[in-house]
């Protein structure tokens, strides 16, 4: 996720990006998309906005090495790590976000909580869309937009395989399926109509779409998606519980 943010911010052309990691391979992976790479955490800590993009179990260790001032902003993307846990370990203003991998292509969906400064808003705008939520909603947001890309990849692959089974080659089917999801998502974002209204707009009486929708309406597909989101939310809450005891 960290490399996706680095790449997206670099592609925006609006920011100086300093990437810090102790793993040379990780730095090499983002070298082409960074103004500077370093293993020196004090160098990274010179930035006005510092992103902590690490696994939850090493957040505390990283925070102990970061010496930030109240004039700086620390943005944490560690899943399940509550804002108050981070605030207790830094003097910087803290913003917690849950982005997703589409930051790399500047199509990120992110949930954000905290006092978002103009600088942080600009950073998030440059890599996609974000919604401001309450801290208590972060677990469900983690499930919807953080884990959500994997669920969408699964559905795209299912449509791709259906196309292959019908005679398309894999590349053709994948292009059609992926672009269909992309276009449908843009329509949802830009159109004032609800999802149900848009389905009605696509379904002609006795046409092909309504025939397929009847299968979906009669299935448990919506329940399976809801169960996947609920499972991801439950895991996010479990991760958070580990930090509430500290």
Coordinates of C-alpha atoms in Angstrom, one line a residue:
X1 CA 0.0 0.0 0.0
X2 CA 2.9 2.3 0.8
X3 CA 4.4 1.8 -2.7
X4 CA 1.0 2.5 -4.3
X5 CA 0.8 5.8 -2.5
X6 CA 4.3 6.7 -3.4
X7 CA 3.7 5.9 -7.1
X8 CA 0.4 7.8 -7.2
X9 CA 1.7 10.9 -5.5
X10 CA 4.7 10.9 -7.9
X11 CA 2.5 10.5 -10.9
X12 CA 0.5 13.5 -9.8
X13 CA 3.6 15.7 -10.3
X14 CA 2.7 17.9 -7.4
X15 CA 4.8 16.6 -4.6
X16 CA 8.3 15.9 -3.3
X17 CA 8.2 12.2 -2.3
X18 CA 10.8 10.8 0.1
X19 CA 10.5 7.0 0.5
X20 CA 12.0 5.4 3.7
X21 CA 12.4 1.7 4.4
X22 CA 15.0 -0.6 5.9
X23 CA 14.5 -3.1 3.1
X24 CA 16.6 -2.2 0.1
X25 CA 14.3 -4.2 -2.2
X26 CA 11.3 -2.1 -1.1
X27 CA 13.2 1.1 -1.8
X28 CA 14.4 -0.2 -5.2
X29 CA 10.8 -0.9 -6.1
X30 CA 9.8 2.7 -5.7
X31 CA 13.0 4.4 -6.7
X32 CA 11.7 5.5 -10.1
X33 CA 8.7 7.1 -8.4
X34 CA 10.5 8.9 -5.6
X35 CA 12.4 12.2 -5.3
X36 CA 14.6 10.4 -2.8
X37 CA 14.9 7.0 -1.2
X38 CA 16.5 6.5 2.2
X39 CA 17.0 4.1 5.1
X40 CA 17.3 7.0 7.5
X41 CA 14.0 7.6 9.3
X42 CA 15.2 11.0 10.6
X43 CA 15.4 12.2 6.9
X44 CA 11.8 11.0 6.3
X45 CA 10.7 12.8 9.5
X46 CA 11.7 16.1 8.0
X47 CA 8.6 16.1 5.8
X48 CA 5.5 18.3 6.6
X49 CA 3.3 15.2 6.1
X50 CA 4.7 11.8 7.1
X51 CA 2.9 8.6 6.1
X52 CA 3.3 5.5 8.2
X53 CA 2.6 2.7 5.9
X54 CA 3.6 -0.4 7.8
X55 CA 2.1 -3.6 9.2
X56 CA 0.1 -3.0 12.5
X57 CA 2.4 -5.1 14.6
X58 CA 5.4 -2.8 14.0
X59 CA 3.6 0.6 14.2
X60 CA 4.7 1.2 17.8
X61 CA 8.3 0.5 17.0
X62 CA 8.2 2.9 14.0
X63 CA 6.5 5.6 16.0
X64 CA 9.2 5.3 18.7
X65 CA 11.8 6.2 16.1
X66 CA 9.9 9.1 14.6
X67 CA 10.5 12.5 16.2
X68 CA 7.8 14.8 14.9
X69 CA 6.6 18.2 16.0
X70 CA 3.1 19.6 16.5
X71 CA 3.5 21.5 13.2
X72 CA 3.7 18.2 11.3
X73 CA 1.0 15.7 10.3
X74 CA 1.4 12.0 10.7
X75 CA -0.9 10.0 8.4
X76 CA -1.3 6.4 9.4
X77 CA -2.7 3.7 7.1
X78 CA -2.1 0.7 9.5
X79 CA -5.3 -1.4 9.6
X80 CA -6.9 -1.8 12.9
X81 CA -4.6 0.7 14.8
X82 CA -6.8 3.2 16.5
X83 CA -6.1 6.9 16.2
X84 CA -5.7 7.4 20.0
X85 CA -3.0 4.7 20.0
X86 CA -1.0 6.7 17.5
X87 CA -1.7 10.1 19.1
X88 CA -0.3 8.9 22.4
X89 CA 3.0 8.2 20.7
X90 CA 3.6 11.3 18.6
X91 CA 3.5 15.1 19.0
X92 CA 2.3 15.5 15.4
X93 CA -1.3 16.0 14.3
X94 CA -2.7 12.5 13.4
X95 CA -4.9 11.6 10.5
X96 CA -5.9 8.0 10.0
X97 CA -6.9 6.8 6.5
X98 CA -7.8 3.5 4.9
X99 CA -6.7 3.8 1.2
X100 CA -6.6 1.0 -1.4
X101 CA -4.2 -0.1 -4.1
X102 CA -5.8 2.0 -6.7
X103 CA -3.8 4.9 -5.3
X104 CA -1.1 3.7 -7.7
X105 CA -3.2 4.7 -10.7
X106 CA -4.7 7.7 -8.9
X107 CA -8.1 6.0 -8.6
X108 CA -7.9 5.4 -4.9
X109 CA -11.0 5.2 -2.7
X110 CA -10.0 6.2 0.9
X111 CA -11.8 6.7 4.2
X112 CA -10.3 9.3 6.4
X113 CA -10.7 10.4 10.0
X114 CA -9.1 13.2 12.0
X115 CA -8.4 16.9 11.4
X116 CA -7.6 17.0 7.7
X117 CA -5.4 20.0 6.9
X118 CA -5.5 21.5 3.4
X119 CA -2.1 19.8 2.7
X120 CA -3.5 16.4 3.5
X121 CA -6.7 17.0 1.5
X122 CA -4.5 17.9 -1.5
X123 CA -2.5 14.7 -1.1
X124 CA -5.6 12.6 -1.0
X125 CA -7.3 14.4 -3.9
X126 CA -4.2 13.8 -6.0
X127 CA -4.5 10.0 -5.7
X128 CA -8.3 9.6 -5.9
X129 CA -11.4 10.1 -3.9
X130 CA -11.9 10.1 -0.1
X131 CA -14.7 10.2 2.3
X132 CA -14.5 11.7 5.8
X133 CA -15.8 9.4 8.5
X134 CA -15.9 9.0 12.2
X135 CA -13.3 6.8 13.9
X136 CA -16.0 4.3 15.0
X137 CA -16.7 3.7 11.3
X138 CA -13.2 2.8 10.3
X139 CA -13.6 -0.9 10.6
X140 CA -16.5 -1.1 8.2
X141 CA -14.7 1.3 5.8
X142 CA -11.6 -0.9 6.0
X143 CA -13.9 -3.8 4.8
X144 CA -15.6 -1.8 2.1
X145 CA -12.8 0.2 0.4
X146 CA -9.7 -1.3 1.9
X147 CA -10.5 -5.0 1.3
X148 CA -13.0 -4.2 -1.4
X149 CA -10.6 -4.3 -4.4
X150 CA -10.0 -8.0 -3.8
X151 CA -13.7 -8.7 -3.9
X152 CA -14.1 -6.7 -7.1
X153 CA -11.1 -8.6 -8.6
X154 CA -12.9 -11.8 -7.8
X155 CA -16.1 -10.6 -9.5
X156 CA -14.2 -9.4 -12.6
X157 CA -12.4 -12.8 -12.8
X158 CA -15.8 -14.5 -12.6
X159 CA -17.1 -12.5 -15.5
X160 CA -13.9 -13.0 -17.4
X161 CA -14.1 -16.8 -17.0
X162 CA -17.7 -16.7 -18.1
X163 CA -16.6 -14.9 -21.3
X164 CA -13.9 -17.4 -21.9
X165 CA -16.4 -20.3 -21.4
X166 CA -18.5 -18.6 -24.1
X167 CA -15.7 -18.4 -26.6
X168 CA -13.7 -15.2 -26.0
X169 CA -10.0 -15.5 -25.4
X170 CA -8.8 -14.5 -21.9
X171 CA -7.4 -11.1 -22.8
X172 CA -10.5 -10.1 -24.7
X173 CA -12.8 -11.3 -21.9
X174 CA -10.7 -9.6 -19.2
X175 CA -10.6 -6.3 -21.0
X176 CA -14.4 -6.3 -21.5
X177 CA -15.1 -7.3 -17.9
X178 CA -12.7 -4.9 -16.3
X179 CA -13.7 -1.9 -18.4
X180 CA -17.3 -2.7 -17.7
X181 CA -16.7 -2.5 -14.0
X182 CA -14.7 0.7 -14.5
X183 CA -17.5 2.3 -16.6
X184 CA -20.2 1.2 -14.2
X185 CA -18.3 2.6 -11.2
X186 CA -17.9 6.0 -13.0
X187 CA -21.6 6.0 -13.7
X188 CA -22.4 5.4 -10.1
X189 CA -20.1 8.3 -9.0
X190 CA -21.3 10.7 -11.6
X191 CA -25.0 9.9 -12.0
X192 CA -27.6 11.0 -9.5
X193 CA -29.7 7.9 -9.9
X194 CA -29.5 5.0 -7.4
X195 CA -28.0 1.6 -8.3
X196 CA -31.6 0.2 -8.6
X197 CA -32.6 3.0 -10.9
X198 CA -29.5 2.4 -13.1
X199 CA -30.3 -1.3 -13.3
X200 CA -33.8 -0.5 -14.4
X201 CA -32.3 1.9 -17.1
X202 CA -30.2 -0.9 -18.5
X203 CA -32.8 -3.6 -18.4
X204 CA -35.1 -3.6 -21.5
X205 CA -38.2 -5.8 -21.2
X206 CA -37.6 -9.3 -22.5
X207 CA -33.9 -8.3 -23.2
X208 CA -30.6 -10.0 -22.3
X209 CA -29.9 -7.9 -19.2
X210 CA -33.1 -8.6 -17.4
X211 CA -32.7 -12.3 -18.1
X212 CA -29.3 -12.2 -16.3
X213 CA -30.6 -10.0 -13.5
X214 CA -33.4 -12.5 -12.8
X215 CA -30.7 -15.0 -12.0
X216 CA -28.9 -12.7 -9.7
X217 CA -32.1 -11.6 -7.9
X218 CA -32.9 -15.3 -7.4
X219 CA -29.4 -16.1 -6.0
X220 CA -27.6 -15.4 -2.8
X221 CA -25.0 -13.3 -4.5
X222 CA -25.8 -10.1 -2.5
X223 CA -25.6 -12.1 0.7
X224 CA -22.2 -13.6 -0.2
X225 CA -20.8 -10.1 -0.9
X226 CA -22.3 -8.8 2.4
X227 CA -20.7 -11.8 4.2
X228 CA -17.3 -11.1 2.7
X229 CA -17.5 -7.4 3.9
X230 CA -18.7 -8.5 7.3
X231 CA -15.8 -10.9 7.7
X232 CA -13.3 -8.2 6.7
X233 CA -14.9 -5.8 9.2
X234 CA -14.8 -8.4 11.9
X235 CA -11.1 -9.0 11.4
X236 CA -10.4 -5.2 11.5
X237 CA -12.1 -5.1 14.9
X238 CA -10.0 -8.0 16.1
X239 CA -6.9 -6.1 15.1
X240 CA -8.1 -3.0 16.9
X241 CA -8.8 -5.0 20.0
X242 CA -5.1 -6.0 20.2
X243 CA -4.2 -2.3 20.6
X244 CA -6.9 -1.4 23.1
X245 CA -5.2 -3.5 25.7
X246 CA -1.9 -1.6 25.4

